[in-house]
mmCIF file of C-alpha atoms (C1' of nucleotides) in Angstrom:
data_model
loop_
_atom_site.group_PDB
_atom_site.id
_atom_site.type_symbol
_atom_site.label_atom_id
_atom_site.label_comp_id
_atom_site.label_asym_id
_atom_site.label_seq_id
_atom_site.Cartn_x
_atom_site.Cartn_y
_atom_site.Cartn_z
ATOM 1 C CA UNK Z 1 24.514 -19.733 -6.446
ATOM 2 C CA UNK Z 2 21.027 -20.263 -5.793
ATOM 3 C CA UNK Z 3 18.789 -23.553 -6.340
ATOM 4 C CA UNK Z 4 17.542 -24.384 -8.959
ATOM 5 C CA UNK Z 5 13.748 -23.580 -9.505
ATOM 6 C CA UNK Z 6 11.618 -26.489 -8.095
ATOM 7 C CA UNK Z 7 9.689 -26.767 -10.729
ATOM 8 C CA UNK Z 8 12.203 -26.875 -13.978
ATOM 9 C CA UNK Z 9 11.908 -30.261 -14.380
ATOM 10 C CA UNK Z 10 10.551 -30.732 -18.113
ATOM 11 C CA UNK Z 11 6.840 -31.638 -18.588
ATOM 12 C CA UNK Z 12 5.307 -29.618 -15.680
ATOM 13 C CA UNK Z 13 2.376 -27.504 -16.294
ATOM 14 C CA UNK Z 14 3.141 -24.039 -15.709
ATOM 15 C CA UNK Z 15 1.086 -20.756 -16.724
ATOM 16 C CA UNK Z 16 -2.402 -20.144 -15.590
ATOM 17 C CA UNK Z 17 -4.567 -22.597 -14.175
ATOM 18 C CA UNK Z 18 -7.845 -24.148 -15.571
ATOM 19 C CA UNK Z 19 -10.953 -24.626 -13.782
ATOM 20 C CA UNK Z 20 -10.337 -28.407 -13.504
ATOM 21 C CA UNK Z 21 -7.019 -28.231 -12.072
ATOM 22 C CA UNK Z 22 -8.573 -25.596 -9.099
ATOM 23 C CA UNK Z 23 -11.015 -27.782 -8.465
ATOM 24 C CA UNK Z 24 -8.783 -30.759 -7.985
ATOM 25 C CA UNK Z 25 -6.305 -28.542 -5.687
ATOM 26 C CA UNK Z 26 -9.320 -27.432 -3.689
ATOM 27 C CA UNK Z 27 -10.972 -31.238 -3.359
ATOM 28 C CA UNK Z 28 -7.484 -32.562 -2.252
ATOM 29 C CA UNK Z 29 -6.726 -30.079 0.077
ATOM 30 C CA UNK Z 30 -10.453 -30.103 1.455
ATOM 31 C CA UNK Z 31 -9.816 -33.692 1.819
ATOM 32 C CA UNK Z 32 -6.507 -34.163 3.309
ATOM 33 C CA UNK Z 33 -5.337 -30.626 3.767
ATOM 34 C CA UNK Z 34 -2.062 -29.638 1.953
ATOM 35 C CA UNK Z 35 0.328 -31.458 4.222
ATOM 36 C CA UNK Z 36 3.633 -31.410 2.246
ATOM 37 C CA UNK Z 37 3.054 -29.062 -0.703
ATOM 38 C CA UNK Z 38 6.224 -30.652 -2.837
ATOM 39 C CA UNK Z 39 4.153 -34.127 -2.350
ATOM 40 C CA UNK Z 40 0.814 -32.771 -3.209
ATOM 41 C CA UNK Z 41 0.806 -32.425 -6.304
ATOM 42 C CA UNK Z 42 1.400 -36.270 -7.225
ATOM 43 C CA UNK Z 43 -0.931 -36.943 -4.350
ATOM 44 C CA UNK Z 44 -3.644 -35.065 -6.224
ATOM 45 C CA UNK Z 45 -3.328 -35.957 -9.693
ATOM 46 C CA UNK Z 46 -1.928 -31.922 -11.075
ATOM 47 C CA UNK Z 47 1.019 -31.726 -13.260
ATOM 48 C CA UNK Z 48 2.228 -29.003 -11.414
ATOM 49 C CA UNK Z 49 4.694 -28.544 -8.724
ATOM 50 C CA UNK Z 50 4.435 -27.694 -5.144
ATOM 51 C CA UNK Z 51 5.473 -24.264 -5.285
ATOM 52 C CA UNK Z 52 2.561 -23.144 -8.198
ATOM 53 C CA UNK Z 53 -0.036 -25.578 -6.029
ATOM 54 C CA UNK Z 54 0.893 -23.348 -2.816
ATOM 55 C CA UNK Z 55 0.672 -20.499 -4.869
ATOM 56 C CA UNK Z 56 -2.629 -21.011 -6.595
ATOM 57 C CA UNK Z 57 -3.939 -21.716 -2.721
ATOM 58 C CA UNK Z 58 -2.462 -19.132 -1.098
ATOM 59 C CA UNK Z 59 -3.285 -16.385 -3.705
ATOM 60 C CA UNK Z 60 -6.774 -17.657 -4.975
ATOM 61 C CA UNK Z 61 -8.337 -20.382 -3.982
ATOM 62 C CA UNK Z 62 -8.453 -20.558 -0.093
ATOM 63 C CA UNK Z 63 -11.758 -19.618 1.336
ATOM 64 C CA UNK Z 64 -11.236 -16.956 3.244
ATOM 65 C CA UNK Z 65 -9.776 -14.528 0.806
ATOM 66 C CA UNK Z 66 -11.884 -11.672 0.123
ATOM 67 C CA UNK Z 67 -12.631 -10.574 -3.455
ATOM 68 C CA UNK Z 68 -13.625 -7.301 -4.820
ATOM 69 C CA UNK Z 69 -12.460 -3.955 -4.586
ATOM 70 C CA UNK Z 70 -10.988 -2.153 -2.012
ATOM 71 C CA UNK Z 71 -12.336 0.056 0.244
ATOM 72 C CA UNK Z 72 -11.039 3.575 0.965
ATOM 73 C CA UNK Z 73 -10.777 2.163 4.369
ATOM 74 C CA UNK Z 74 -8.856 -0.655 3.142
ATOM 75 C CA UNK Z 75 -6.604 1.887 0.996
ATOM 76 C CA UNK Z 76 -5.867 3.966 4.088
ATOM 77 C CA UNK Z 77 -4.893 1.122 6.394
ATOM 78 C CA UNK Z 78 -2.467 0.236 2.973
ATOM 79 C CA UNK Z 79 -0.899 3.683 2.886
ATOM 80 C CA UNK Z 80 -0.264 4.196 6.034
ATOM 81 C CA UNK Z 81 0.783 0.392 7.391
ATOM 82 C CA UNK Z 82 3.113 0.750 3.711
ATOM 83 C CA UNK Z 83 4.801 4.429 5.058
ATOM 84 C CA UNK Z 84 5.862 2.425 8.122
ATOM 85 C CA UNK Z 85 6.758 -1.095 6.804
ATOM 86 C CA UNK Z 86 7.794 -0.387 3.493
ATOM 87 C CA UNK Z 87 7.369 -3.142 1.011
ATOM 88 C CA UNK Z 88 6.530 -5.838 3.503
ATOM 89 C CA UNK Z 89 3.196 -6.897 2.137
ATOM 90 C CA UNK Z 90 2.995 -9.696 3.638
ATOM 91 C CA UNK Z 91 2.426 -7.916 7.235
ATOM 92 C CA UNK Z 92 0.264 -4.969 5.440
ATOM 93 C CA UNK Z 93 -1.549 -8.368 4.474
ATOM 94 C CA UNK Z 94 -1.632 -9.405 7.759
ATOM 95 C CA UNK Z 95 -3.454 -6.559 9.248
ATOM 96 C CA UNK Z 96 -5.961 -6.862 6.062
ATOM 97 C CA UNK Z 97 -8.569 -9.893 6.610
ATOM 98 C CA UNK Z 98 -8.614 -11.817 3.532
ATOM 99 C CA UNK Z 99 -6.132 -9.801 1.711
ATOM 100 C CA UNK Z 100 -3.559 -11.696 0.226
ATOM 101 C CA UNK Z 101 0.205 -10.070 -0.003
ATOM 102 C CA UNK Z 102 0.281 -10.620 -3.996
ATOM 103 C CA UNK Z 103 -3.099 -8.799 -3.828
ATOM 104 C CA UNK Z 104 -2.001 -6.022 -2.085
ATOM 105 C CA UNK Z 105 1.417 -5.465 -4.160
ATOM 106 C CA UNK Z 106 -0.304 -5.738 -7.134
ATOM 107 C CA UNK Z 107 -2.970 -2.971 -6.035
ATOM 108 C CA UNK Z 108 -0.423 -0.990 -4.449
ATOM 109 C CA UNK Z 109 1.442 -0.642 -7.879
ATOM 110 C CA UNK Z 110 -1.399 -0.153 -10.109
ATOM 111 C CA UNK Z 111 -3.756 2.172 -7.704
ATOM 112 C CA UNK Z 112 -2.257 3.634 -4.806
ATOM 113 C CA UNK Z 113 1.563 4.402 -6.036
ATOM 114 C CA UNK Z 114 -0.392 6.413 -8.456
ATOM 115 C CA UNK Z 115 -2.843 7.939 -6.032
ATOM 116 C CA UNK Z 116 0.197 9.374 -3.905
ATOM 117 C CA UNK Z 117 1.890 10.752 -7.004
ATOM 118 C CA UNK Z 118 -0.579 12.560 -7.991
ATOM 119 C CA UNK Z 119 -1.112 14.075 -4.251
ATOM 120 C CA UNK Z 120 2.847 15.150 -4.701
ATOM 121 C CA UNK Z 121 3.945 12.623 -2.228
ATOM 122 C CA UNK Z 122 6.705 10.361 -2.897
ATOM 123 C CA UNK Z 123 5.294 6.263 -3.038
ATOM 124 C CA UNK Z 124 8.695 4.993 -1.564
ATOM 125 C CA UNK Z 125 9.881 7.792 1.198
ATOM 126 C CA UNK Z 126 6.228 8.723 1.704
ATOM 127 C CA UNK Z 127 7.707 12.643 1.488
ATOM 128 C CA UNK Z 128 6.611 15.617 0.099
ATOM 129 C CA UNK Z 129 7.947 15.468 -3.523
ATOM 130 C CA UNK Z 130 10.668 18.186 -3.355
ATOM 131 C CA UNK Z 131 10.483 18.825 -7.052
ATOM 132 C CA UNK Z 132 8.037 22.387 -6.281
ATOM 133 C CA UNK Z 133 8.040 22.325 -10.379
ATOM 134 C CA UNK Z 134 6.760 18.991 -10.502
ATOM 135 C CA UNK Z 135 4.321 19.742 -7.504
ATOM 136 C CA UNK Z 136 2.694 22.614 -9.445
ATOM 137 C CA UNK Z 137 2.337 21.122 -12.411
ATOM 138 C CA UNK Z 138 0.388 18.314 -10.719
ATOM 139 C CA UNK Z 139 -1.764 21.217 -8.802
ATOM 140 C CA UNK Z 140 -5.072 19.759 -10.626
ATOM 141 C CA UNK Z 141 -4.123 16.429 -9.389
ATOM 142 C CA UNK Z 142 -3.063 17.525 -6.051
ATOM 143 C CA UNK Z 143 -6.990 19.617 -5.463
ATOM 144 C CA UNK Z 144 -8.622 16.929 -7.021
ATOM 145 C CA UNK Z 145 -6.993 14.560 -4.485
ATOM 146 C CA UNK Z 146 -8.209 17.419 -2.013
ATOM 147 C CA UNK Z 147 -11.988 16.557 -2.951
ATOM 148 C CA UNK Z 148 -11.136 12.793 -2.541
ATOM 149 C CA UNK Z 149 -13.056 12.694 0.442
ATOM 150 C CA UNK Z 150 -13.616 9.006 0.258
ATOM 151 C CA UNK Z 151 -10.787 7.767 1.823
ATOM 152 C CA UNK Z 152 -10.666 9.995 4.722
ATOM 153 C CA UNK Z 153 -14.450 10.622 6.157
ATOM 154 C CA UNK Z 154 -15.436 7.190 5.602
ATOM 155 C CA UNK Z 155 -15.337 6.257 9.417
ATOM 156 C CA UNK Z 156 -15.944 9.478 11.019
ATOM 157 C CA UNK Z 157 -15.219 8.237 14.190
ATOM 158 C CA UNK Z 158 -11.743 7.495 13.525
ATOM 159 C CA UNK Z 159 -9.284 9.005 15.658
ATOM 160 C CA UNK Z 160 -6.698 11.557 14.511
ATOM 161 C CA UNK Z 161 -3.677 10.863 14.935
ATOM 162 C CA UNK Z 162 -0.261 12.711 15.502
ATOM 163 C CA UNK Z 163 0.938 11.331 12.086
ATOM 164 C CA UNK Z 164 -2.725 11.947 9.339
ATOM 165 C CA UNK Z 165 -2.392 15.490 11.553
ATOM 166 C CA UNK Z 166 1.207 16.275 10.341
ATOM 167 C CA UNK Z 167 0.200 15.058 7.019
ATOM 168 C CA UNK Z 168 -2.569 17.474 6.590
ATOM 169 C CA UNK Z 169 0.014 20.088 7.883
ATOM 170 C CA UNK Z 170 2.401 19.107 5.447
ATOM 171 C CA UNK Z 171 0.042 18.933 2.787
ATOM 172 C CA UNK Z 172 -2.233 21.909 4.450
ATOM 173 C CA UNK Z 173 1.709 23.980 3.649
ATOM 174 C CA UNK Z 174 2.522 22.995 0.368
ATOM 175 C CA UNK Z 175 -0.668 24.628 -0.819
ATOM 176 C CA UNK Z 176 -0.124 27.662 1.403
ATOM 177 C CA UNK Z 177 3.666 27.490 -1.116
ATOM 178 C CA UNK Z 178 1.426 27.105 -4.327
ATOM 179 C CA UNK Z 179 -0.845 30.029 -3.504
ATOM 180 C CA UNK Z 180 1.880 32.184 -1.854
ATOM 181 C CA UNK Z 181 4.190 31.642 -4.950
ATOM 182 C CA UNK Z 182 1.163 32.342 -7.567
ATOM 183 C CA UNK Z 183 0.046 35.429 -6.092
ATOM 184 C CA UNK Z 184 2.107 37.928 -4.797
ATOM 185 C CA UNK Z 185 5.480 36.721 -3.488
ATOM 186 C CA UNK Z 186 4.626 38.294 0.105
ATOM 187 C CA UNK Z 187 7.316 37.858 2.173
ATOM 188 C CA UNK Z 188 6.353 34.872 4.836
ATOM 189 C CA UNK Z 189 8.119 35.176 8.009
ATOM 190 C CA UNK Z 190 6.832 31.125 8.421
ATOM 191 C CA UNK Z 191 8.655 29.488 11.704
ATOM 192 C CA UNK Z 192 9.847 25.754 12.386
ATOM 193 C CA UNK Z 193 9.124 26.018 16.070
ATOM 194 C CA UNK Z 194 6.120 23.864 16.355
ATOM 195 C CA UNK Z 195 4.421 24.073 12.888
ATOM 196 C CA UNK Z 196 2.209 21.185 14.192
ATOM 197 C CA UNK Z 197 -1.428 22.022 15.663
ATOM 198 C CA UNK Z 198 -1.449 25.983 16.378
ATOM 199 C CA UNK Z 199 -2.060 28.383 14.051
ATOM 200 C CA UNK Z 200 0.642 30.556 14.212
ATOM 201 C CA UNK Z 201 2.205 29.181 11.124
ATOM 202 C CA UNK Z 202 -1.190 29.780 8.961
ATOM 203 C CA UNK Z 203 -1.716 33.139 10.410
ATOM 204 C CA UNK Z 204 -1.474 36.369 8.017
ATOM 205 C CA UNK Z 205 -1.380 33.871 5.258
ATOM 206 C CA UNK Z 206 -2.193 35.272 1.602
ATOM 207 C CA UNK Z 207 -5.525 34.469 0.815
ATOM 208 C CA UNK Z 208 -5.962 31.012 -0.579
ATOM 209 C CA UNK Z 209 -8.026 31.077 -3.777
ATOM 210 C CA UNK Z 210 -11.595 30.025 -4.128
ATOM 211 C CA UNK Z 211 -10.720 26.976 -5.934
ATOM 212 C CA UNK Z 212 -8.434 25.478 -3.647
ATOM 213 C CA UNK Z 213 -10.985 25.293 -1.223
ATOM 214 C CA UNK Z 214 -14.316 25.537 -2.635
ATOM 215 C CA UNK Z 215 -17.033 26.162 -0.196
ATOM 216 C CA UNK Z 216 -19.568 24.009 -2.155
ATOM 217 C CA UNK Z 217 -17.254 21.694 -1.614
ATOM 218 C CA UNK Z 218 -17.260 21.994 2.434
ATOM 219 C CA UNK Z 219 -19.011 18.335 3.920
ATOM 220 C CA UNK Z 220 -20.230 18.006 7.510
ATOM 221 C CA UNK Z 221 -20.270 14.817 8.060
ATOM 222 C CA UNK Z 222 -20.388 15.022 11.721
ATOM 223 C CA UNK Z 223 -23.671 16.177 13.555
ATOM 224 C CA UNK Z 224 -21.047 16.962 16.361
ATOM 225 C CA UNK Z 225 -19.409 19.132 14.316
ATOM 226 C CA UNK Z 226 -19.805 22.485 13.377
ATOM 227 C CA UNK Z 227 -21.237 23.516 10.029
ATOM 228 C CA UNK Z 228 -18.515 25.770 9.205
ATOM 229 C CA UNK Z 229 -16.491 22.861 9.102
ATOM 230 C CA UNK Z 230 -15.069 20.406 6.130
ATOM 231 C CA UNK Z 231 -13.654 17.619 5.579
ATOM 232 C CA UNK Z 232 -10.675 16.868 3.089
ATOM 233 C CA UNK Z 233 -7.991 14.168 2.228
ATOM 234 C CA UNK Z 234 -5.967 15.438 4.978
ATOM 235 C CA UNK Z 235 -8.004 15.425 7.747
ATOM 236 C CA UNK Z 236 -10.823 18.097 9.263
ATOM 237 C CA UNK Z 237 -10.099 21.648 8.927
ATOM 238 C CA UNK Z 238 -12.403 23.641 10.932
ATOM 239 C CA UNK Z 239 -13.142 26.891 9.168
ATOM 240 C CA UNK Z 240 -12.962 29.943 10.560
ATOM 241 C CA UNK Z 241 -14.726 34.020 10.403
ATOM 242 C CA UNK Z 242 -12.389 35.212 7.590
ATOM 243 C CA UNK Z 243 -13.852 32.975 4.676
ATOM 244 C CA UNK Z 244 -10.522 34.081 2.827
ATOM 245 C CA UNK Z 245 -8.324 32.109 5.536
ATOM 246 C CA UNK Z 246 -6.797 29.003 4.927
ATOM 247 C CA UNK Z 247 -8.996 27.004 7.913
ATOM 248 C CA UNK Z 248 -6.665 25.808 10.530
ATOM 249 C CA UNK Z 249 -6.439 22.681 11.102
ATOM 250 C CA UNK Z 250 -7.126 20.717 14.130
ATOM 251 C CA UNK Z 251 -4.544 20.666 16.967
ATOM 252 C CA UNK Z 252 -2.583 17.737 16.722
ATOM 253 C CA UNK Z 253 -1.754 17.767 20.180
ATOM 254 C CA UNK Z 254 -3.600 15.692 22.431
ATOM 255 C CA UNK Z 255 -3.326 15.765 25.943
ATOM 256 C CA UNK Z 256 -0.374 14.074 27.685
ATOM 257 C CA UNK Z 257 -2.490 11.638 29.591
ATOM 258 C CA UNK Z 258 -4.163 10.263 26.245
ATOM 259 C CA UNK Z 259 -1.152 10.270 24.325
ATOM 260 C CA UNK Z 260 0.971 7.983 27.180
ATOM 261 C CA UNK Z 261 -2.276 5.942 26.718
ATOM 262 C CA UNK Z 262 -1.919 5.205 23.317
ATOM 263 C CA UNK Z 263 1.809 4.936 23.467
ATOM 264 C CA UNK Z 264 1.325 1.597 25.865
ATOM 265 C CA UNK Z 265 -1.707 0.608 23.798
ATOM 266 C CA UNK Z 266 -0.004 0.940 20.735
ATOM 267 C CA UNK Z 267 3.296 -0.773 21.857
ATOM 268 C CA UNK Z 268 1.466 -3.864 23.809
ATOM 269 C CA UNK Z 269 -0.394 -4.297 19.970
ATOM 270 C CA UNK Z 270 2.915 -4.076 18.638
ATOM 271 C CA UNK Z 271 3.782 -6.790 20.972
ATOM 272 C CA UNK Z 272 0.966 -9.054 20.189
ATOM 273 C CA UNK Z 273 1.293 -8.634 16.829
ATOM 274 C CA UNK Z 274 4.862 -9.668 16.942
ATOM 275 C CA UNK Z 275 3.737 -12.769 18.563
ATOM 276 C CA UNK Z 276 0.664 -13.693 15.608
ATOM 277 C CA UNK Z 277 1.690 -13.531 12.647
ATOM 278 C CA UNK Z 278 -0.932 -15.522 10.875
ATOM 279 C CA UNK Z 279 -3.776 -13.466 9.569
ATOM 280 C CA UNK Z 280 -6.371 -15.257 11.857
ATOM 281 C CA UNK Z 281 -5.148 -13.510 14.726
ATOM 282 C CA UNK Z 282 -4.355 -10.329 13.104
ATOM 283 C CA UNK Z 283 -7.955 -10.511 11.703
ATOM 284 C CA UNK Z 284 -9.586 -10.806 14.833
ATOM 285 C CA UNK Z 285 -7.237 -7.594 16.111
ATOM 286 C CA UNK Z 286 -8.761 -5.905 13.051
ATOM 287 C CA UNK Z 287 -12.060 -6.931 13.073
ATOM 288 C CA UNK Z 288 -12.768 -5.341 16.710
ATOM 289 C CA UNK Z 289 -12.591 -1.907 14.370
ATOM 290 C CA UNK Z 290 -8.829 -0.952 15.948
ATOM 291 C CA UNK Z 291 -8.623 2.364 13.937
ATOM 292 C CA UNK Z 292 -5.055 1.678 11.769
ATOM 293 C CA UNK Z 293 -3.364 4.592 14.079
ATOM 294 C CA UNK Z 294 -3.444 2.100 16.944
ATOM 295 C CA UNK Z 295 -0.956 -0.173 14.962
ATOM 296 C CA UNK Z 296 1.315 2.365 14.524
ATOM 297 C CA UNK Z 297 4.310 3.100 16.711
ATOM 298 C CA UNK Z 298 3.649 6.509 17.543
ATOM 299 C CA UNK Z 299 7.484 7.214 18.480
ATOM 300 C CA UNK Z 300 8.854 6.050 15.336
ATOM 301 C CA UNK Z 301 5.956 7.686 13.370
ATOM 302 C CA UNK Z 302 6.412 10.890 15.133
ATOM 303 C CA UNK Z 303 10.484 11.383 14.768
ATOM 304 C CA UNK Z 304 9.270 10.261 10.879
ATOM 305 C CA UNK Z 305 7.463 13.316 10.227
ATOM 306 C CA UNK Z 306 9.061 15.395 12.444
ATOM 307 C CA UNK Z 307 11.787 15.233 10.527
ATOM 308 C CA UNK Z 308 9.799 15.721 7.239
ATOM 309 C CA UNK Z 309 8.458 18.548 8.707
ATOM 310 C CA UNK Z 310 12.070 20.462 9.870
ATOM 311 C CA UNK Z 311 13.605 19.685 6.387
ATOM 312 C CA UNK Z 312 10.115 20.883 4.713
ATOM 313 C CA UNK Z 313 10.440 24.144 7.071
ATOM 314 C CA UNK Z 314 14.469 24.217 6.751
ATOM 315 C CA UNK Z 315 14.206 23.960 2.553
ATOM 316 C CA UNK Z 316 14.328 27.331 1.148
ATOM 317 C CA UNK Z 317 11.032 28.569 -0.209
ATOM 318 C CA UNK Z 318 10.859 28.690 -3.651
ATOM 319 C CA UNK Z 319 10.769 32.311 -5.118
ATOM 320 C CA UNK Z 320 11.326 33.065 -1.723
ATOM 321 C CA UNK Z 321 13.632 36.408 -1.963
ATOM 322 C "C1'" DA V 1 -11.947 -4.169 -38.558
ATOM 323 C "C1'" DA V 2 -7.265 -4.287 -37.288
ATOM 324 C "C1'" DT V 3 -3.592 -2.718 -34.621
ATOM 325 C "C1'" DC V 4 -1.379 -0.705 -30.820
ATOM 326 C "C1'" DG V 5 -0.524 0.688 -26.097
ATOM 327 C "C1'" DG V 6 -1.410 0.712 -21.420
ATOM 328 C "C1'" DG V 7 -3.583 -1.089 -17.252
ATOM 329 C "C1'" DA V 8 -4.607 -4.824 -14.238
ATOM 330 C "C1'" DC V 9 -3.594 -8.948 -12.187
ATOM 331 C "C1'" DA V 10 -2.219 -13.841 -11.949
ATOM 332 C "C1'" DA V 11 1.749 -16.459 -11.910
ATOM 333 C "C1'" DC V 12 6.589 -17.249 -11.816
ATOM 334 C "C1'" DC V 13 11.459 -16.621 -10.277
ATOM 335 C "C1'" DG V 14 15.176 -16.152 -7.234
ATOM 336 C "C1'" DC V 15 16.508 -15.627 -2.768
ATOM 337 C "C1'" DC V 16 16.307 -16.304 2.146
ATOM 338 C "C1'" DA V 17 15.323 -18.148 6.800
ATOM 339 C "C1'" DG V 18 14.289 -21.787 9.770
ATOM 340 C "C1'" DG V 19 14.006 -26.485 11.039
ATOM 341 C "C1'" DG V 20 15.544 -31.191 10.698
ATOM 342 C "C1'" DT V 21 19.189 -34.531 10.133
ATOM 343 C "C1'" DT N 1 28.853 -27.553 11.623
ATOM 344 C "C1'" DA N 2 27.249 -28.417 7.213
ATOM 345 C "C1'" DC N 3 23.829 -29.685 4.303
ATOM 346 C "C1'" DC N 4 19.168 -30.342 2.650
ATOM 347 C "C1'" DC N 5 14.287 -29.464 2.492
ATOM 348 C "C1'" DT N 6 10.455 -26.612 2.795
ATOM 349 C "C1'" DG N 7 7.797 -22.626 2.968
ATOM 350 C "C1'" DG N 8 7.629 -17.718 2.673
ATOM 351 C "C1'" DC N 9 8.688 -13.309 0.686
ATOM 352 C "C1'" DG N 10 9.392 -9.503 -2.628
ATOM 353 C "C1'" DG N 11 10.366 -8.397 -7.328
ATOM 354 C "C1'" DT N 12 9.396 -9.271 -11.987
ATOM 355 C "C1'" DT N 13 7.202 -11.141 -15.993
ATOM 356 C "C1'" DG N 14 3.450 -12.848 -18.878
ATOM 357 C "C1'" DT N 15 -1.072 -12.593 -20.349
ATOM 358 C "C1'" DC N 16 -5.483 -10.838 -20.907
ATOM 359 C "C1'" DC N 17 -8.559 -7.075 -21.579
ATOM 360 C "C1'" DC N 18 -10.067 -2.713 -23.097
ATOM 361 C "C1'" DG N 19 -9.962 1.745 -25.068
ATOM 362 C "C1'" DA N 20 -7.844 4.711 -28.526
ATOM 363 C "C1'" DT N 21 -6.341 5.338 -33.107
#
DNA sequence: AATCGGGACAACCGCCAGGGT
DNA sequence: TACCCTGGCGGTTGTCCCGAT
């Protein structure tokens, strides 16, 4: 069963690597390039083998690889390239210039696992947490996440699309649950039919308290858009007369033509990406500022939330009578 | 000052797929 | 077709660092 480790031979160095040994990997491979990796390691004088050589190059020592933190930007493209591919970090890597797929595992389980717990969503399924306990006992978490602006209103020319818009619904619901479940227990006559972009599911809502949404917290980021507007995790809400409201949130529906658009744009990237796998040519897709949506399969992300959304809507309530 | 616990991250391990013979 | 070699991938472990006690 299995091989046998290619490195078990006795007398190999394993463990972390000194300075001298990088800078022998990096003058033999600057030299003569890595050509075999199992014969490299003779070839440059390391006691290591091939596979901790490739390794150190892959992870550390190649050029190109970009060090420091992450930006929100970069978290973002993480989340949402993870909710579709799953644990497949080496093509989230792919889509992140100079990102390495140990890099991004390793930040994914440290950082952002924890940064989607505390917003109640689930790191693996990328669902709502259905434990409504466990969701109100994180509600500081969940509002601080609220004021996490960072991530979101970086690029404010980003596009919106059909998927952060459902999120922000799902999310935008959950706290309409919290605050109608810690108030008064009104009765919500709430309907499945198209929960996504009109209003009709917010409307008549219990008011929302003050420090779910605090006004001093409101940003306009956007010259183009209107004062009375802020931004949060989940996307824009646009705030309305009745300062009491929940804002709506923006439609979600673009127009047909524009949505067939992206469809075929998004499906020919698909394509291409298919067809490069190596970072170079994913970097240069990234570095013409694609927002991530366009990377996304819009049909497969849309049946993924829509689902979401009818078992959200088809759950009972909690406290609901 | 010493110890402990947890977080962060580099490195390793085991498995798999693809290509060559 | 079967086997071997190689590189790649995802999961796990080991180690270091830092803050709390």
């Amino acid at each position: 069963m299995g091989r046998s480790p290619c490195c078990d031979e006795s007398g190999l160095k394993k463990g972390p690597w000194t300075p001298e040994e990088d800078q022998k990997l990096i003058n033999h491979i600057r030299k003569h390039g890595h050509g075999s990796w199992r014969a490299l390691p003779k070839q440059a004088g390391l006691n290591r083998c091939g596979k901790s050589c490739r390794l150190r190059w892959t992870n550390y020592l190649r050029p190109d690889i970009k060090r420091g933190n992450f930006t929100a930007e970069e978290d973002q493209t993480i989340i949402n390239l993870h909710s579709l591919l799953g644990n497949k970090w080496s093509s989230i890597a792919g889509h992140l210039p100079g990102r390495t797929d140990n890099e991004i595992k390793n930040y994914w389980n440290t950082h952002l696992r924890k940064k989607l717990l505390q917003m109640g969503i689930d790191p693996v399924t990328h669902r709502p947490r259905t434990d409504h306990l466990n969701v109100l006992a994180a509600l500081p978490q969940i509002l601080a996440a609220a004021n996490f602006n960072n991530l979101w209103t970086l690029n404010q020319n980003i596009q919106l699309d059909a998927t952060s818009v459902a999120k922000a619904q799902l999310l935008h619901s959950m706290i309409q649950v919290l605050n109608h479940t810690s108030s008064s227990f009104l009765d919500i006559h709430h309907t499945n039919s198209n929960i996504v972009g009109h209003s009709s599911f917010f409307e008549n809502r219990p008011n929302i308290s003050e420090n779910l949404y605090d006004p001093t917290q409101r940003l306009s980021h956007n010259d183009h858009q209107p004062v009375d507007s802020f931004s949060s995790p989940i996307g824009v809400f646009s705030h309305q007369d009745d300062q009491d409201m929940i804002p709506p949130l923006v439609s979600a529906s673009l127009d047909e033509s524009k949505q067939t658009q992206m469809m075929i744009k998004n499906k020919e990237i698909l394509k291409h990406n298919d067809h490069t796998s190596n970072p170079s040519s994913t970097s240069t897709f990234t570095q013409d500022h694609q927002p991530w949506c366009d990377i996304i399969d819009h049909e497969a992300s849309d049946s993924y939330w829509k689902e979401i959304i009818e078992q959200t809507c088809s759950e009972p309530w909690p406290f609901r009578e």
